[in-house]
Short mmCIF file of C-alpha atoms in Angstrom, two decimals:
data_model
loop_
_atom_site.label_atom_id
_atom_site.label_comp_id
_atom_site.label_asym_id
_atom_site.label_seq_id
_atom_site.Cartn_x
_atom_site.Cartn_y
_atom_site.Cartn_z
CA MET A 1 113.77 -0.82 93.28
CA ALA A 2 117.21 -0.49 94.78
CA THR A 3 119.72 -3.19 93.89
CA LYS A 4 123.14 -3.87 95.32
CA GLU A 5 126.04 -4.83 93.16
CA LEU A 6 129.56 -5.94 94.12
CA THR A 7 131.81 -3.70 92.06
CA THR A 8 135.39 -3.92 93.33
CA SER A 9 137.52 -6.09 95.58
CA THR A 10 141.01 -4.83 96.37
CA LEU A 11 143.67 -6.75 98.31
CA VAL A 12 146.23 -4.58 100.07
CA THR A 13 149.27 -6.43 101.39
CA ASN A 14 151.63 -3.51 102.05
CA GLY A 15 154.36 -5.53 100.36
CA LYS A 16 154.28 -8.35 102.90
CA THR A 17 153.11 -11.92 102.69
CA PRO A 18 150.60 -12.98 105.37
CA THR A 19 151.93 -15.48 107.90
CA LYS A 20 150.12 -18.39 109.53
CA THR A 21 149.41 -18.28 113.26
CA ASP A 22 147.67 -20.71 115.56
CA GLN A 23 145.03 -18.33 116.90
CA PRO A 24 141.28 -18.67 117.12
CA THR A 25 139.24 -16.92 114.44
CA THR A 26 136.12 -14.82 114.60
CA THR A 27 133.72 -15.10 111.67
CA ILE A 28 131.16 -12.38 110.92
CA ASN A 29 127.96 -13.67 109.38
CA SER A 30 126.69 -10.67 107.44
CA SER A 31 123.20 -12.07 107.00
CA THR A 32 122.50 -12.57 110.72
CA ASN A 33 125.09 -10.25 112.29
CA THR A 34 126.08 -12.95 114.82
CA GLU A 35 129.54 -14.07 115.89
CA VAL A 36 130.56 -17.74 115.71
CA SER A 37 133.73 -18.76 117.52
CA PRO A 38 134.92 -22.26 116.62
CA SER A 39 136.59 -24.23 119.40
CA SER A 40 139.36 -25.55 117.21
CA PRO A 41 142.34 -23.36 116.46
CA SER A 42 142.92 -21.96 112.99
CA THR A 43 145.87 -20.77 111.00
CA VAL A 44 144.07 -17.49 110.07
CA PRO A 45 144.78 -14.40 112.24
CA PRO A 46 141.96 -12.42 113.87
CA ILE A 47 139.68 -10.56 111.44
CA THR A 48 138.46 -7.05 112.23
CA THR A 49 135.63 -5.79 110.04
CA HIS A 50 134.54 -2.13 109.68
CA PHE A 51 131.30 -1.16 107.94
CA THR A 52 130.60 2.27 106.42
CA GLN A 53 127.01 2.82 105.33
CA THR A 54 126.29 5.56 102.79
CA SER A 55 123.18 6.93 101.15
CA SER A 56 121.20 4.93 98.64
CA ASP A 57 122.87 6.53 95.63
CA GLN A 58 126.44 6.19 96.93
CA ASN A 59 128.89 3.36 97.56
CA SER A 60 129.25 1.46 100.82
CA GLU A 61 132.62 0.04 101.83
CA THR A 62 133.51 -3.01 103.91
CA THR A 63 137.11 -3.12 105.07
CA THR A 64 138.48 -6.43 106.38
CA THR A 65 141.85 -6.47 108.14
CA THR A 66 143.66 -9.82 108.47
CA GLY A 67 146.91 -9.26 110.27
CA THR A 68 148.90 -7.23 107.80
CA SER A 69 146.44 -7.94 104.99
CA THR A 70 143.56 -5.54 104.34
CA THR A 71 140.70 -6.33 101.98
CA THR A 72 138.36 -3.53 100.93
CA VAL A 73 135.06 -4.46 99.32
CA THR A 74 133.06 -1.64 97.76
CA VAL A 75 129.35 -2.25 97.39
CA SER A 76 127.60 0.09 95.01
CA THR A 77 123.94 0.79 95.74
CA LEU A 78 122.10 1.76 92.60
CA SER A 79 118.73 3.49 92.79
CA THR A 80 116.68 2.83 89.70
CA THR A 81 113.34 4.45 88.86
CA PRO A 82 111.03 2.60 86.47
CA GLN A 83 110.49 4.33 83.17
CA CYS A 84 106.88 5.19 82.32
CA LYS A 85 106.27 4.38 78.66
CA ASP A 86 102.65 3.24 78.51
CA CYS A 87 101.20 6.32 80.25
CA GLN A 88 99.09 8.47 77.91
CA CYS A 89 98.93 11.91 79.50
CA ILE A 90 97.29 14.39 77.14
CA GLY A 91 97.67 17.51 79.26
CA GLY A 92 100.31 16.46 81.78
CA THR A 93 103.45 14.48 82.48
CA CYS A 94 103.65 10.77 83.15
CA LYS A 95 105.61 10.02 86.32
CA PHE A 96 106.17 7.02 88.55
CA ASN A 97 104.48 7.26 91.94
CA VAL A 98 106.44 5.37 94.59
CA THR A 99 103.50 5.31 96.99
CA LEU A 100 101.07 3.92 94.44
CA GLY A 101 103.71 1.70 92.86
CA ARG A 102 102.66 2.62 89.33
CA CYS A 103 102.83 5.34 86.73
CA HIS A 104 100.28 8.11 86.82
CA CYS A 105 99.61 11.45 85.14
CA GLN A 106 100.74 14.60 86.88
CA CYS A 107 98.37 17.21 85.44
CA GLN A 108 98.92 20.91 85.02
CA ASP A 109 97.05 23.30 87.30
CA PHE A 110 94.19 23.98 84.88
CA VAL A 111 93.46 20.39 83.77
CA PHE A 112 92.42 17.22 85.56
CA GLY A 113 91.32 13.64 84.93
CA ASP A 114 93.05 10.29 84.61
CA VAL A 115 94.87 11.38 81.45
CA CYS A 116 94.65 15.16 82.10
CA SER A 117 92.09 15.64 79.33
CA PHE A 118 89.48 17.74 81.16
CA GLY A 119 89.90 21.47 81.59
CA LYS A 120 88.56 23.76 84.27
CA ASN A 121 85.91 26.31 83.35
CA ASP A 122 88.45 29.14 83.56
CA THR A 123 91.97 28.51 82.25
CA PRO A 124 94.86 30.86 81.42
CA VAL A 125 94.86 32.43 77.99
CA HIS A 126 97.72 32.44 75.54
CA ILE A 127 98.77 36.03 74.86
CA ASP A 128 101.20 36.99 72.14
CA THR A 129 103.19 39.35 74.33
CA GLY A 130 105.66 40.03 71.53
CA ALA A 131 102.92 41.57 69.40
CA ILE A 132 101.38 43.76 72.11
CA PRO A 133 102.49 47.41 71.90
CA THR A 134 104.62 48.56 74.83
CA ARG A 135 104.55 51.79 76.80
CA LYS A 136 107.72 53.67 75.95
CA ALA A 137 109.56 56.36 77.85
CA ASN A 138 112.20 58.56 76.15
CA ILE A 139 115.09 59.34 78.47
CA THR A 140 117.90 61.76 77.66
CA LEU A 141 121.01 61.92 79.84
CA THR A 142 124.01 64.22 79.54
CA ILE A 143 127.28 62.65 80.62
CA GLN A 144 130.20 65.00 81.11
CA ILE A 145 132.86 63.12 79.15
CA THR A 146 134.61 63.81 75.87
CA PHE A 147 132.61 62.81 72.83
CA GLN A 148 134.45 60.39 70.54
CA PRO A 149 133.85 60.30 66.78
CA ALA A 150 133.35 56.55 67.09
CA PHE A 151 130.16 57.25 69.05
CA ASN A 152 128.50 58.28 65.78
CA ASP A 153 128.49 54.59 64.87
CA LEU A 154 126.55 52.68 67.49
CA SER A 155 128.07 49.41 66.32
CA SER A 156 131.65 50.51 66.90
CA PRO A 157 133.56 48.87 69.78
CA GLN A 158 133.75 52.17 71.66
CA SER A 159 130.01 52.72 71.31
CA LEU A 160 129.18 49.16 72.29
CA GLU A 161 131.29 49.44 75.44
CA PHE A 162 129.72 52.75 76.35
CA ILE A 163 126.18 51.55 75.62
CA GLU A 164 126.58 48.33 77.59
CA LYS A 165 127.73 50.22 80.66
CA LEU A 166 124.99 52.84 80.42
CA GLU A 167 122.19 50.34 79.79
CA ARG A 168 123.29 48.21 82.73
CA GLU A 169 123.02 51.19 85.10
CA LEU A 170 119.77 52.49 83.61
CA GLU A 171 118.13 49.09 83.73
CA GLY A 172 118.23 48.97 87.51
CA LEU A 173 116.58 52.39 87.82
CA CYS A 174 113.90 51.77 85.21
CA LYS A 175 113.08 48.35 86.63
CA GLU A 176 112.66 49.85 90.07
CA ALA A 177 109.68 51.86 88.80
CA ASP A 178 107.68 48.69 88.01
CA PRO A 179 109.52 45.36 88.14
CA GLU A 180 106.54 43.35 86.85
CA THR A 181 106.02 45.27 83.61
CA PHE A 182 109.57 46.40 82.81
CA LYS A 183 110.83 44.92 79.55
CA LYS A 184 114.11 46.58 78.56
CA VAL A 185 116.00 49.84 78.11
CA GLN A 186 117.93 50.59 74.96
CA VAL A 187 120.30 53.40 73.96
CA ILE A 188 119.23 54.60 70.51
CA LYS A 189 121.52 57.57 69.91
CA LEU A 190 124.77 59.16 71.10
CA SER A 191 125.44 62.75 70.15
CA SER A 192 127.95 65.42 71.02
CA GLY A 193 127.73 68.13 73.68
CA SER A 194 129.76 66.16 76.13
CA VAL A 195 127.89 62.90 75.46
CA VAL A 196 124.14 63.12 75.07
CA ALA A 197 122.65 59.61 75.34
CA GLU A 198 119.09 59.12 74.18
CA SER A 199 117.44 55.96 75.50
CA VAL A 200 114.05 54.29 75.36
CA ALA A 201 112.64 52.31 78.28
CA GLU A 202 109.85 49.88 77.45
CA TYR A 203 107.10 48.50 79.69
CA ILE A 204 104.72 45.74 78.68
CA TYR A 205 100.97 45.69 79.13
CA PRO A 206 100.09 42.68 81.29
CA ASN A 207 96.83 40.76 81.34
CA ASN A 208 95.54 42.75 84.26
CA GLU A 209 93.34 45.83 84.17
CA THR A 210 94.80 47.28 87.37
CA GLN A 211 98.38 47.03 86.13
CA ILE A 212 97.43 48.45 82.73
CA GLN A 213 95.99 51.53 84.39
CA PHE A 214 99.13 51.88 86.51
CA VAL A 215 101.33 51.80 83.40
CA ASN A 216 99.15 54.41 81.68
CA THR A 217 98.50 56.82 84.54
CA GLN A 218 101.11 56.44 87.28
CA LEU A 219 104.27 54.93 85.84
CA ASP A 220 105.48 58.17 84.27
CA GLY A 221 105.45 59.99 87.60
CA VAL A 222 107.18 57.16 89.47
CA LEU A 223 109.93 56.81 86.84
CA PHE A 224 110.51 60.54 86.60
CA ASN A 225 111.01 60.85 90.35
CA ILE A 226 113.55 58.03 90.29
CA LEU A 227 115.59 59.48 87.40
CA ASN A 228 115.37 63.04 88.67
CA ASP A 229 116.83 62.09 92.04
CA THR A 230 120.55 62.90 91.94
CA SER A 231 121.28 60.23 94.53
CA ASN A 232 119.96 57.61 92.11
CA LEU A 233 122.29 58.85 89.35
CA LYS A 234 125.39 58.36 91.47
CA ASN A 235 125.94 54.85 90.14
CA ILE A 236 125.95 56.15 86.57
CA SER A 237 128.31 58.97 87.57
CA GLN A 238 130.66 56.53 89.26
CA ALA A 239 130.57 54.21 86.25
CA PHE A 240 131.75 57.01 83.91
CA ASN A 241 133.71 59.02 86.50
CA SER A 242 131.78 62.12 85.55
CA THR A 243 128.67 64.10 86.27
CA VAL A 244 125.35 62.79 84.89
CA GLN A 245 122.26 64.92 84.45
CA LEU A 246 118.70 64.18 83.30
CA ASN A 247 117.96 66.48 80.35
CA GLY A 248 114.81 64.98 78.88
CA PHE A 249 111.99 62.71 79.89
CA THR A 250 108.77 62.03 77.96
CA PHE A 251 106.28 59.18 77.80
CA GLN A 252 104.75 58.27 74.48
CA LEU A 253 100.96 58.09 74.21
CA PRO A 254 99.59 54.68 75.25
CA GLU A 255 98.34 52.40 72.51
CA ILE A 256 96.51 50.17 75.01
CA THR A 257 93.96 52.11 77.01
CA ASN A 258 92.30 49.23 78.90
CA ILE A 259 92.21 45.46 79.02
CA THR A 260 89.66 45.16 76.20
CA ASP A 261 92.33 46.45 73.77
CA LEU A 262 94.26 43.20 74.37
CA LYS A 263 91.57 41.09 72.70
CA PRO A 264 93.33 40.86 69.29
CA PHE A 265 96.33 39.34 71.04
CA VAL A 266 94.41 36.78 73.11
CA ASN A 267 94.15 33.21 71.86
CA CYS A 268 92.21 30.24 73.27
CA SER A 269 92.56 27.93 70.28
CA GLN A 270 94.70 25.48 72.28
CA PHE A 271 91.47 24.34 74.00
CA ALA A 272 88.51 22.99 72.03
CA ASN A 273 85.45 25.28 72.10
CA TYR A 274 86.96 27.63 74.69
CA THR A 275 86.29 31.34 74.27
CA ALA A 276 88.16 34.37 75.58
CA GLU A 277 86.28 36.35 78.20
CA ILE A 278 87.18 38.98 80.79
CA SER A 279 86.76 37.71 84.33
CA ASN A 280 87.87 39.56 87.47
CA GLY A 281 89.81 42.12 85.47
CA LEU A 282 91.79 39.73 83.27
CA TRP A 283 91.37 37.67 80.13
CA GLN A 284 90.65 33.99 80.62
CA CYS A 285 89.71 31.07 78.42
CA THR A 286 86.21 30.04 79.43
CA GLY A 287 85.05 26.50 78.80
CA PRO A 288 81.89 25.66 76.87
CA CYS A 289 80.29 24.16 79.98
CA LYS A 290 80.35 27.61 81.57
CA THR A 291 79.28 29.58 78.52
CA ASN A 292 76.43 27.12 77.89
CA PRO A 293 75.26 26.00 81.34
CA ASP A 294 72.23 24.14 79.90
CA TYR A 295 74.32 22.05 77.51
CA CYS A 296 73.38 18.80 79.29
CA HIS A 297 69.75 19.92 79.83
CA GLN A 298 70.20 19.75 83.60
CA HIS A 299 70.25 15.95 83.29
CA GLY A 300 74.00 15.42 83.49
CA GLU A 301 77.37 16.84 84.45
CA CYS A 302 79.15 18.82 81.76
CA VAL A 303 82.94 18.46 81.48
CA ASN A 304 85.30 20.36 79.19
CA ASN A 305 87.38 18.01 77.11
CA ILE A 306 90.26 20.25 76.01
CA TYR A 307 90.62 18.38 72.72
CA LYS A 308 87.05 17.24 71.88
CA GLY A 309 84.83 19.92 73.38
CA PRO A 310 82.05 19.58 75.95
CA LEU A 311 81.01 16.11 77.12
CA CYS A 312 78.05 15.09 79.25
CA ARG A 313 78.07 12.56 82.05
CA CYS A 314 74.38 11.74 82.19
CA PHE A 315 72.63 11.07 85.47
CA GLU A 316 71.43 7.53 86.07
CA SER A 317 69.47 5.87 88.82
CA SER A 318 67.59 2.62 89.26
CA LEU A 319 64.34 4.41 88.43
CA GLU A 320 65.34 6.65 85.51
CA GLN A 321 68.24 7.06 83.10
CA PHE A 322 69.22 9.92 80.82
CA TYR A 323 71.38 9.31 77.80
CA GLY A 324 72.43 10.82 74.50
CA PRO A 325 75.21 13.28 73.55
CA GLN A 326 73.54 15.99 75.62
CA CYS A 327 71.48 13.83 77.99
CA ASP A 328 68.36 14.78 76.04
CA LEU A 329 66.98 11.24 75.88
CA PHE A 330 65.20 9.42 78.67
CA ARG A 331 64.34 5.85 79.54
CA ARG A 332 63.03 4.03 82.56
CA GLY A 333 65.52 2.21 84.69
CA PRO A 334 65.21 -1.42 85.79
CA GLY A 335 64.22 -0.29 89.24
CA PHE A 336 61.14 1.43 87.84
CA TYR A 337 59.92 -1.70 86.14
CA GLY A 338 60.75 -3.71 89.21
CA ALA A 339 58.68 -1.34 91.33
CA LEU A 340 55.87 -1.32 88.74
CA PHE A 341 55.64 -5.07 88.43
CA GLY A 342 56.05 -5.45 92.15
CA SER A 343 53.14 -3.06 92.72
CA LEU A 344 51.01 -4.88 90.17
CA ALA A 345 51.85 -8.20 91.78
CA ALA A 346 50.99 -6.81 95.20
CA ALA A 347 47.71 -5.40 93.86
CA LEU A 348 46.87 -8.69 92.19
CA LEU A 349 47.67 -10.59 95.35
CA LEU A 350 45.49 -8.21 97.35
CA LEU A 351 42.68 -8.65 94.86
CA ILE A 352 42.96 -12.41 95.09
CA ILE A 353 42.86 -12.22 98.87
CA ILE A 354 39.77 -10.01 98.71
CA VAL A 355 38.02 -12.38 96.29
CA ILE A 356 38.85 -15.35 98.43
CA ALA A 357 37.62 -13.53 101.52
CA VAL A 358 34.36 -12.64 99.78
CA ILE A 359 33.83 -16.20 98.61
CA VAL A 360 34.54 -17.60 102.05
CA LYS A 361 32.24 -15.06 103.65
CA LYS A 362 29.48 -15.80 101.13
CA ARG A 363 29.72 -19.50 101.75
CA HIS A 364 29.62 -18.88 105.46
CA MET A 365 26.51 -16.71 105.05
CA ASP A 366 24.85 -19.35 102.89
CA VAL A 367 25.47 -22.00 105.51
CA TRP A 368 24.17 -19.70 108.22
CA ARG A 369 21.06 -18.88 106.23
CA ASN A 370 20.38 -22.53 105.50
CA ASN A 371 20.75 -23.40 109.16
CA SER A 372 18.44 -20.54 110.17
CA TYR A 373 15.83 -21.55 107.56
CA ASN A 374 15.93 -25.10 108.70
CA ARG A 375 15.50 -24.02 112.29
CA ARG A 376 12.46 -21.87 111.39
CA LEU A 377 10.92 -24.61 109.28
CA SER A 378 11.36 -27.12 112.04
CA ALA A 379 9.66 -24.83 114.52
CA PHE A 380 6.76 -24.25 112.14
CA GLU A 381 6.28 -27.89 111.62
CA GLU A 382 6.32 -28.56 115.28
CA ASP A 383 3.73 -25.84 115.91
CA PHE A 384 1.47 -26.70 112.98
CA PHE A 385 1.45 -30.40 113.18
CA ASP A 386 1.34 -30.75 116.97
CA PHE A 387 -2.06 -32.47 117.90
CA SER A 388 -1.31 -33.06 121.48
CA ASP A 389 -4.17 -32.13 123.99
CA THR A 390 -3.51 -28.83 125.46
CA GLY A 391 -7.17 -28.12 126.70
CA ASP A 392 -10.93 -28.59 125.89
CA HIS A 393 -11.53 -28.16 122.23
CA ASN A 394 -15.17 -28.33 121.05
CA LEU A 395 -15.48 -28.41 117.35
CA GLY A 396 -19.36 -28.45 117.39
CA PHE A 397 -19.86 -32.14 117.13
CA ALA A 398 -20.86 -33.01 120.74
CA GLY A 399 -21.99 -31.40 123.93
CA ALA A 400 -25.11 -29.52 125.30
CA TYR A 401 -26.35 -26.35 123.69
CA THR A 402 -28.40 -23.63 125.36
CA SER A 403 -30.69 -21.54 123.24
CA LYS A 404 -31.18 -18.00 124.29
CA VAL A 405 -33.42 -15.57 122.63
CA LEU A 406 -32.31 -12.02 122.74
CA GLY A 407 -34.70 -9.98 124.75
CA HIS A 408 -36.13 -12.92 126.67
CA SER A 409 -35.10 -14.22 129.94
#
């Protein structure tokens, strides 16, 4: 938060004492930037105010002129950034974010997370470049100047001056052959015959198969062409005011033939459970989540904790939940039991409805059957016990009989 502080107030009178005059005054209200002109006269002369606004980290000046009196007020604007002390960033830097209004962790490229504790599957390896053998080229130059006895001692002032000049000129030529792998050039011997300077140029083996093969198979030809070109030796000739000639050039046999030979110099111990592997032609530290893709048994997300090793974020849902260090344990979620008991309740309710429907239907059938039986019984009784006269009925008790004998008229 930026704060403003009143630092200095200087009154400049130019050696004169202000005089009183009966003139109206003009007052500047700095908070509202409005002018107020009182109607009554005042003994203070007119005031002219000039404002100079500067950047947030500089001073701002307000100069007030009163007649012959000038008052300069310097306002210092201080920009303060809160210090982040409670931020625990394991693999990053704690910084204050103005937009967020709080401290947060600014992680390195190969780590992430709230405290920068999770590593990507492929991270850069640590290579002990100082222990890796270099590719060396022996260069012999003849410089047409008088050989001094002091040159026999490479630590003598004359030798040191000569060597410094020669190495400075050779460095530019040797670096031109391969700027990315060039390490240094060093004069190792000065001998007579004019001055014969023997030097060794060194090139490192980078963590890259393509560049390693260039150093082993093509660098010698490129460097030889550069040193054998007389136009490239002009700078050396001008430095010594004499003729310079290339008399010898040899490359030593390579000690690193391919990228696999760098394995003894590769280290991934700075990350827990990371292993060194070759990927896309270079060594990388590969996280355990990549080397063991089934670490979480396909039931969780595996993350590489760079200090603790692999961790599993187990999958969970309302129906099922996986848990355990490697998500190898399983339990039903509350949603499953909710669905189960809900289904059972629905089935029970349906069963109750069916039973009720059957009972109601049975009762209805019983009533219908009883009504039908009663109707049939009533009809039977009416038919059986009805003695009303419906015609002549002779039961053999009265009436005339006629006797007929079969076969007689």
